[in-house]
PDB file of C-alpha atoms in Angstrom:
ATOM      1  CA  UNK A   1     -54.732  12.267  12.920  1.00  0.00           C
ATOM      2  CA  UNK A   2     -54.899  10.279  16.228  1.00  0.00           C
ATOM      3  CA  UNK A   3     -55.020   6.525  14.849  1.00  0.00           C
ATOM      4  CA  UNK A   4     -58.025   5.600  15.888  1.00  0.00           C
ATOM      5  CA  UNK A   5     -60.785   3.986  13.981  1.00  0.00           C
ATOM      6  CA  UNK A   6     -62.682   5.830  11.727  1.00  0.00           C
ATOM      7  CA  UNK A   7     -65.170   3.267  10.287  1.00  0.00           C
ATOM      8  CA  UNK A   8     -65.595  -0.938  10.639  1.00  0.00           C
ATOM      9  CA  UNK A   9     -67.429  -2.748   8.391  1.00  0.00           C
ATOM     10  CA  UNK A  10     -68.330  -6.478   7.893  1.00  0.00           C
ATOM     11  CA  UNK A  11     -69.038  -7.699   4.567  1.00  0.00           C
ATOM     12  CA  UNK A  12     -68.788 -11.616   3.967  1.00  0.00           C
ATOM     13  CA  UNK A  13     -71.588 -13.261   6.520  1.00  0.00           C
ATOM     14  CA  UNK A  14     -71.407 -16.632   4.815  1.00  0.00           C
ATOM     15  CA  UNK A  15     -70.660 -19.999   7.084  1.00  0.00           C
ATOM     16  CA  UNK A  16     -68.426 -21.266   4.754  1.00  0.00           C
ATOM     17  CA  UNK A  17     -65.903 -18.696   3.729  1.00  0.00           C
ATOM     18  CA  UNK A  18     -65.955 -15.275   5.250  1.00  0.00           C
ATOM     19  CA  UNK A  19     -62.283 -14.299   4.175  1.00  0.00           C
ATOM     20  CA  UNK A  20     -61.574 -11.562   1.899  1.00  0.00           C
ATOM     21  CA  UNK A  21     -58.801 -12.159  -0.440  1.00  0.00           C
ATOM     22  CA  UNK A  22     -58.806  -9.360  -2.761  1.00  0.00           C
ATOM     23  CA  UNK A  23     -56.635  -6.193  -3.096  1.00  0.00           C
ATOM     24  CA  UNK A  24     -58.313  -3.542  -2.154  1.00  0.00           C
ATOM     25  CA  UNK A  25     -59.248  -1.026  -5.036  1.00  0.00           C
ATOM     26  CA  UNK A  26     -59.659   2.801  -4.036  1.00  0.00           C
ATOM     27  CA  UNK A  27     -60.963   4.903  -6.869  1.00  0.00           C
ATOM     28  CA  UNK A  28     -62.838   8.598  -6.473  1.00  0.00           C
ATOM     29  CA  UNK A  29     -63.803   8.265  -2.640  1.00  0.00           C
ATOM     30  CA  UNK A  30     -64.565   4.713  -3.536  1.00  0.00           C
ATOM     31  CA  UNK A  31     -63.529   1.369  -2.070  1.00  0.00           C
ATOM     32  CA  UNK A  32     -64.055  -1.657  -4.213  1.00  0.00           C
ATOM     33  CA  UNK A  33     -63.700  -5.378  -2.643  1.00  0.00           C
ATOM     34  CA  UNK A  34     -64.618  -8.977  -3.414  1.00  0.00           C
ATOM     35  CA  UNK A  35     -65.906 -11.687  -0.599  1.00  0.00           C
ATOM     36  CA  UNK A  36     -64.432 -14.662  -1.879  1.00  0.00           C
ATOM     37  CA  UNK A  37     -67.579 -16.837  -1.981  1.00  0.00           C
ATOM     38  CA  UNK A  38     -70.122 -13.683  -1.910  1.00  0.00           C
ATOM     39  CA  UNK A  39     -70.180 -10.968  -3.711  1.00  0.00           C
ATOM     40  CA  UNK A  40     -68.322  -7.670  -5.234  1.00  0.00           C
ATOM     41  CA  UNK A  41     -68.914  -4.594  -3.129  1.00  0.00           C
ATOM     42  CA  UNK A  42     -68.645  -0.766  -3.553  1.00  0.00           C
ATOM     43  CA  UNK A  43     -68.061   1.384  -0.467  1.00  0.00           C
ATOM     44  CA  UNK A  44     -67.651   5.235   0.395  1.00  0.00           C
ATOM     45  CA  UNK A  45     -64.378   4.995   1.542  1.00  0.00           C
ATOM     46  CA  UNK A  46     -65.355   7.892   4.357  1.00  0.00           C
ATOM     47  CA  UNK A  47     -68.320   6.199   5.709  1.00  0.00           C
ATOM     48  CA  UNK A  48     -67.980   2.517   4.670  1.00  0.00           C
ATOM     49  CA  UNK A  49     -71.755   3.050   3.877  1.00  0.00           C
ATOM     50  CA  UNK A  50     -72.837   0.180   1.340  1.00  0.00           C
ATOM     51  CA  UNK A  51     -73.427   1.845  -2.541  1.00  0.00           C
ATOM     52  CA  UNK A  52     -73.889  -1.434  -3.967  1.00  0.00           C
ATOM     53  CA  UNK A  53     -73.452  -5.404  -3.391  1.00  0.00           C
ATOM     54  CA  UNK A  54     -73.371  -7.654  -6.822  1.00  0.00           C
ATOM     55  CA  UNK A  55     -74.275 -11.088  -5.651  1.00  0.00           C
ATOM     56  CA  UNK A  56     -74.712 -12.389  -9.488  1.00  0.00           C
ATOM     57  CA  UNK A  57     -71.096 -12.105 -10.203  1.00  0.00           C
ATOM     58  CA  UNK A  58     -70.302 -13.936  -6.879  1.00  0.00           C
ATOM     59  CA  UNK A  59     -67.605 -13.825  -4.855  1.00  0.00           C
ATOM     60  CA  UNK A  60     -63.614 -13.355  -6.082  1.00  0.00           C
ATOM     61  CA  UNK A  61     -59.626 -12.967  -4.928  1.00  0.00           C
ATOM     62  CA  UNK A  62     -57.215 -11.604  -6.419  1.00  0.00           C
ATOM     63  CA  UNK A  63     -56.803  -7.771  -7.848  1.00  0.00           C
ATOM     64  CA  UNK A  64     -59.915  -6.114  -9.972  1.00  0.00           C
ATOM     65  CA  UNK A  65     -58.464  -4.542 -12.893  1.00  0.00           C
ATOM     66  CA  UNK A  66     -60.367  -1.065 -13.987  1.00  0.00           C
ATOM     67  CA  UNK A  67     -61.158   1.047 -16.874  1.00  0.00           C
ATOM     68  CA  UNK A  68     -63.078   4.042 -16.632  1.00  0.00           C
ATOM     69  CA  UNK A  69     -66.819   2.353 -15.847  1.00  0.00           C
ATOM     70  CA  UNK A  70     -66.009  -1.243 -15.648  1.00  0.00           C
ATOM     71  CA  UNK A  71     -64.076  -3.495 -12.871  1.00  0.00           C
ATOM     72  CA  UNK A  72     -63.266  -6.507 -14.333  1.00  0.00           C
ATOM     73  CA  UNK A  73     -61.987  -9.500 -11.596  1.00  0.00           C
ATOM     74  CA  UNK A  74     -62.047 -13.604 -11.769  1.00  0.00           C
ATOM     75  CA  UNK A  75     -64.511 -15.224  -9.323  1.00  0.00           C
ATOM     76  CA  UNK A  76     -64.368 -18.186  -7.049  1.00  0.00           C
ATOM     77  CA  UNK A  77     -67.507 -19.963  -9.327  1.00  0.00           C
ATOM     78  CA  UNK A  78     -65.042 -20.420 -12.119  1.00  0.00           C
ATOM     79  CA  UNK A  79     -65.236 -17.085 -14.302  1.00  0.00           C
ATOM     80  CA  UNK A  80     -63.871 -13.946 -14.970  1.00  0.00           C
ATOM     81  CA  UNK A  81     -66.571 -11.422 -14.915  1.00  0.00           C
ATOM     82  CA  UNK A  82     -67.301  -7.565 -15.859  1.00  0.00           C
ATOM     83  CA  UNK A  83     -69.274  -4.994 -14.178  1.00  0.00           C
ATOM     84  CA  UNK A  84     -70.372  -1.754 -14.469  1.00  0.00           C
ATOM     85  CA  UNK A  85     -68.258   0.051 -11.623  1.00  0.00           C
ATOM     86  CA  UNK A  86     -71.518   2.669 -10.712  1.00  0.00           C
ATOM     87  CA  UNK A  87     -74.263  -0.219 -10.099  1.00  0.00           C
ATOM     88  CA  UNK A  88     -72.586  -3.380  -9.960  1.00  0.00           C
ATOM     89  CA  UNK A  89     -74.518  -4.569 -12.664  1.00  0.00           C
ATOM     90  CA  UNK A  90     -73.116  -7.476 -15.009  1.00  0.00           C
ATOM     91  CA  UNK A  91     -71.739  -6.364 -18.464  1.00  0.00           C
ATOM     92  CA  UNK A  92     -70.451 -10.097 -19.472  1.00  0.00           C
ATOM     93  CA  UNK A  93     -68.763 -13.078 -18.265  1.00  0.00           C
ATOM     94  CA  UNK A  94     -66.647 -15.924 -19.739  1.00  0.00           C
ATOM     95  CA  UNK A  95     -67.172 -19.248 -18.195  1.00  0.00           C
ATOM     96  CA  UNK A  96     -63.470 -21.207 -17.850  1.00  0.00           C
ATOM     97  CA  UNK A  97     -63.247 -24.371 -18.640  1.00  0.00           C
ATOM     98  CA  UNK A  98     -60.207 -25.696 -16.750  1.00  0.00           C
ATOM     99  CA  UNK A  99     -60.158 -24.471 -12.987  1.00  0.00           C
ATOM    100  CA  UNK A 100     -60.530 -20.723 -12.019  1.00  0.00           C
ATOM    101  CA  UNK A 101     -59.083 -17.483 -13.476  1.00  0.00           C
ATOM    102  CA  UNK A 102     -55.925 -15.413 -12.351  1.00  0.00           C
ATOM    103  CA  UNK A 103     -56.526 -12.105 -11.711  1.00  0.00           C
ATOM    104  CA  UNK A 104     -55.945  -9.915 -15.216  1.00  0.00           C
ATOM    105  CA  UNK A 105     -53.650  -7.666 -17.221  1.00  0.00           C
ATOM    106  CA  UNK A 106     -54.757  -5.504 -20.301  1.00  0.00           C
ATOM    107  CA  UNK A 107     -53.044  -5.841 -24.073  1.00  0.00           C
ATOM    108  CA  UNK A 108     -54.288  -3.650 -26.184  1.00  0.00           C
ATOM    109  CA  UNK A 109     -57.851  -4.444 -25.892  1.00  0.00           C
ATOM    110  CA  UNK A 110     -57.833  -7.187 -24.469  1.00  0.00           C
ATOM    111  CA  UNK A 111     -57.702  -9.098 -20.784  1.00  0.00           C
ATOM    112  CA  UNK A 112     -54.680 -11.526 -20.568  1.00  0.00           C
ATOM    113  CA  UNK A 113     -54.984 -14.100 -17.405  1.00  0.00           C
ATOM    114  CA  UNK A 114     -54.337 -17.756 -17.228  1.00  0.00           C
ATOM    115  CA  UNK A 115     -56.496 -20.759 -15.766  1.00  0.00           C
ATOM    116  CA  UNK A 116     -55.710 -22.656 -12.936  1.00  0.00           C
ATOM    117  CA  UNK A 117     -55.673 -25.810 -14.664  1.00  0.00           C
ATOM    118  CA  UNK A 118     -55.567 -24.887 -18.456  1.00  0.00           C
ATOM    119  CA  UNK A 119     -54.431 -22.066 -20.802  1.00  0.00           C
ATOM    120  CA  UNK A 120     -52.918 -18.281 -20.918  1.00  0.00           C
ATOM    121  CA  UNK A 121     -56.638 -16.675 -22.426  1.00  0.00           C
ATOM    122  CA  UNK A 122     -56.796 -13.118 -24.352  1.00  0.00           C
ATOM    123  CA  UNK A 123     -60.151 -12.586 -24.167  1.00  0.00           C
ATOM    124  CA  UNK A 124     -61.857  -9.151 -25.629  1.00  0.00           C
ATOM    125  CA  UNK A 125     -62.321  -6.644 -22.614  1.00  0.00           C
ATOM    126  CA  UNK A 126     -65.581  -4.826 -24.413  1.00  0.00           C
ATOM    127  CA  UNK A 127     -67.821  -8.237 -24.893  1.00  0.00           C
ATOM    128  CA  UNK A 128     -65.776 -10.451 -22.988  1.00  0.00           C
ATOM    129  CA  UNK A 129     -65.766 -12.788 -26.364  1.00  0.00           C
ATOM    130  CA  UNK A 130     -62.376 -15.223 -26.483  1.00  0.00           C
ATOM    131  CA  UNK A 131     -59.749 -13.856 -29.143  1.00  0.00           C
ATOM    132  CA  UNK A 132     -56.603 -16.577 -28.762  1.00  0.00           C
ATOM    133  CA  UNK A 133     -54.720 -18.650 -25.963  1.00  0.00           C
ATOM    134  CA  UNK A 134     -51.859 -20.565 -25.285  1.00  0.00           C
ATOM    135  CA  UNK A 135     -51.327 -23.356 -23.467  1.00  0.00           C
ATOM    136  CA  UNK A 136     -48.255 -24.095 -21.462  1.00  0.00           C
ATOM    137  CA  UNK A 137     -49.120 -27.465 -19.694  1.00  0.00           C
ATOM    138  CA  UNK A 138     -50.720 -27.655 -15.987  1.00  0.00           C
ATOM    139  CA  UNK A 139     -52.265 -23.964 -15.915  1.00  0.00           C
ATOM    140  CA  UNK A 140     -50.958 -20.654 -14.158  1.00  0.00           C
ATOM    141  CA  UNK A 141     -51.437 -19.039 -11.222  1.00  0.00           C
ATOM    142  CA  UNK A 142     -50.134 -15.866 -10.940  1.00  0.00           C
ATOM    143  CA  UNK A 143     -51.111 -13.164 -12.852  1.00  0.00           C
ATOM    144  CA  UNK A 144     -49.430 -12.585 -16.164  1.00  0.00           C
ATOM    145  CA  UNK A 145     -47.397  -9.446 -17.059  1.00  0.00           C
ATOM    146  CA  UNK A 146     -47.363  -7.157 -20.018  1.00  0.00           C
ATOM    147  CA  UNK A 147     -45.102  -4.754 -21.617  1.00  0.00           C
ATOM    148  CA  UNK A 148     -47.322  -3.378 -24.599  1.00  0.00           C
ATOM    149  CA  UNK A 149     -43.788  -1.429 -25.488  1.00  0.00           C
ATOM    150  CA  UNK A 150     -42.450  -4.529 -26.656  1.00  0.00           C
ATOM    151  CA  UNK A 151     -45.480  -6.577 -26.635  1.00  0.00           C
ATOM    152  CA  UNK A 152     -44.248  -9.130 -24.856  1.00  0.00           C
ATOM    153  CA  UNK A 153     -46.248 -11.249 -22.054  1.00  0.00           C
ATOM    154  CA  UNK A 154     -44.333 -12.788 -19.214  1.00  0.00           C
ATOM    155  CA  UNK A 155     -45.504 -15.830 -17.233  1.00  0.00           C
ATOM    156  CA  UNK A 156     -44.833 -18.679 -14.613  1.00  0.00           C
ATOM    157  CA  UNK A 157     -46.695 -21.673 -15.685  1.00  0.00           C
ATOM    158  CA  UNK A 158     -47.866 -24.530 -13.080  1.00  0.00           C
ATOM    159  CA  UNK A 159     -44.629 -26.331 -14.249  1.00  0.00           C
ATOM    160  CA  UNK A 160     -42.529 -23.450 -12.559  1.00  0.00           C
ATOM    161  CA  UNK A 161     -41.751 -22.424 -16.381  1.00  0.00           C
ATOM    162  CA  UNK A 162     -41.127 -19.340 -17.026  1.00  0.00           C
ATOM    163  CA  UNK A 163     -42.465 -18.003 -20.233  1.00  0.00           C
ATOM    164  CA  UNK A 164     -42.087 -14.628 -22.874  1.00  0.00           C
ATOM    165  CA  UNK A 165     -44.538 -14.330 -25.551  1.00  0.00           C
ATOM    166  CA  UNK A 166     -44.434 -11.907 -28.336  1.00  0.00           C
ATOM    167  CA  UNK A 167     -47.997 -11.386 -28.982  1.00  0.00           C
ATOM    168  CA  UNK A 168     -49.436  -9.436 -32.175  1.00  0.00           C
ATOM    169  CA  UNK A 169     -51.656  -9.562 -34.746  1.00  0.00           C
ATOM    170  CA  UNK A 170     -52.726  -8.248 -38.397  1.00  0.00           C
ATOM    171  CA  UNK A 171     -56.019  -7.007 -39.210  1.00  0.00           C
ATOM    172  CA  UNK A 172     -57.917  -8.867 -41.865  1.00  0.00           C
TER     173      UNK A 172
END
């Protein structure tokens, strides 16, 4: 009511990066946030009080993307990693192979993000097991966007290219 501080907190206490660099993620009196070399944290947004600190996942940028009891989110150690939003606990997590991950969209399913240095992935969002990719020539970095109306996937490759995908598929 009066602007002034309710709460302070300080997260990252590592020498080498303390920087934040994620979007901020506010869910059911929740705050969600990723050090970018430590860890993934859940706060009570009143308090700023601590609920839980996953160190195993490491460290991140970028948005988390959410379903009902997972965050999913690409790290800083070169993966892109699930966890259980209510412990913090590891579900899965799909090692890249060329650079580090963008930050994700869903498609039906399935997480769409690109590599720094290497392919657009679709990757299964339940086991974290890879399903296709495409690769546009030196990597992406910004996160890719989806129209499941049309299901189309839009974009921008390390070339500057901009790219639309019609993405599908038939059951067997």
């Amino acid at each position: 009511k009066n602007g002034a501080l309710k709460w302070e907190k300080q997260l990252n206490r590592n020498k080498r990066f303390r920087d934040l660099d994620s979007d901020i993620l506010v869910e059911n009196n929740f705050l969600y946030v990723l050090g970018y070399d430590d860890a993934a944290y859940c706060l009570r947004a009143a308090t700023g009080e601590t609920v839980w600190k996953a160190e195993k996942g490491g460290g991140g940028y970028g948005s988390f993307l959410t379903t009902k009891n997972r965050l999913y989110f690409p790290t800083t150690s070169g993966e892109f990693v699930a966890i259980n939003k209510e412990t913090g606990q590891r579900i899965w997590s799909y090692n890249l192979k060329e650079g580090i991950a963008t930050s994700a969209s869903f498609f039906k399913g399935l997480l769409v993000f690109g590599e720094s240095q290497g392919s657009l992935l679709f990757v299964d969002a339940r086991n974290g097991k890879p399903i296709s990719s495409f690769a546009p020539g030196r990597g992406l970095l910004a996160t890719p966007t989806v129209d499941e109306t049309t299901q189309s996937i839009f974009f921008i490759s390390g070339e500057s290219n901009l790219y639309h995908l019609k993405a599908g598929w038939t059951s067997q």
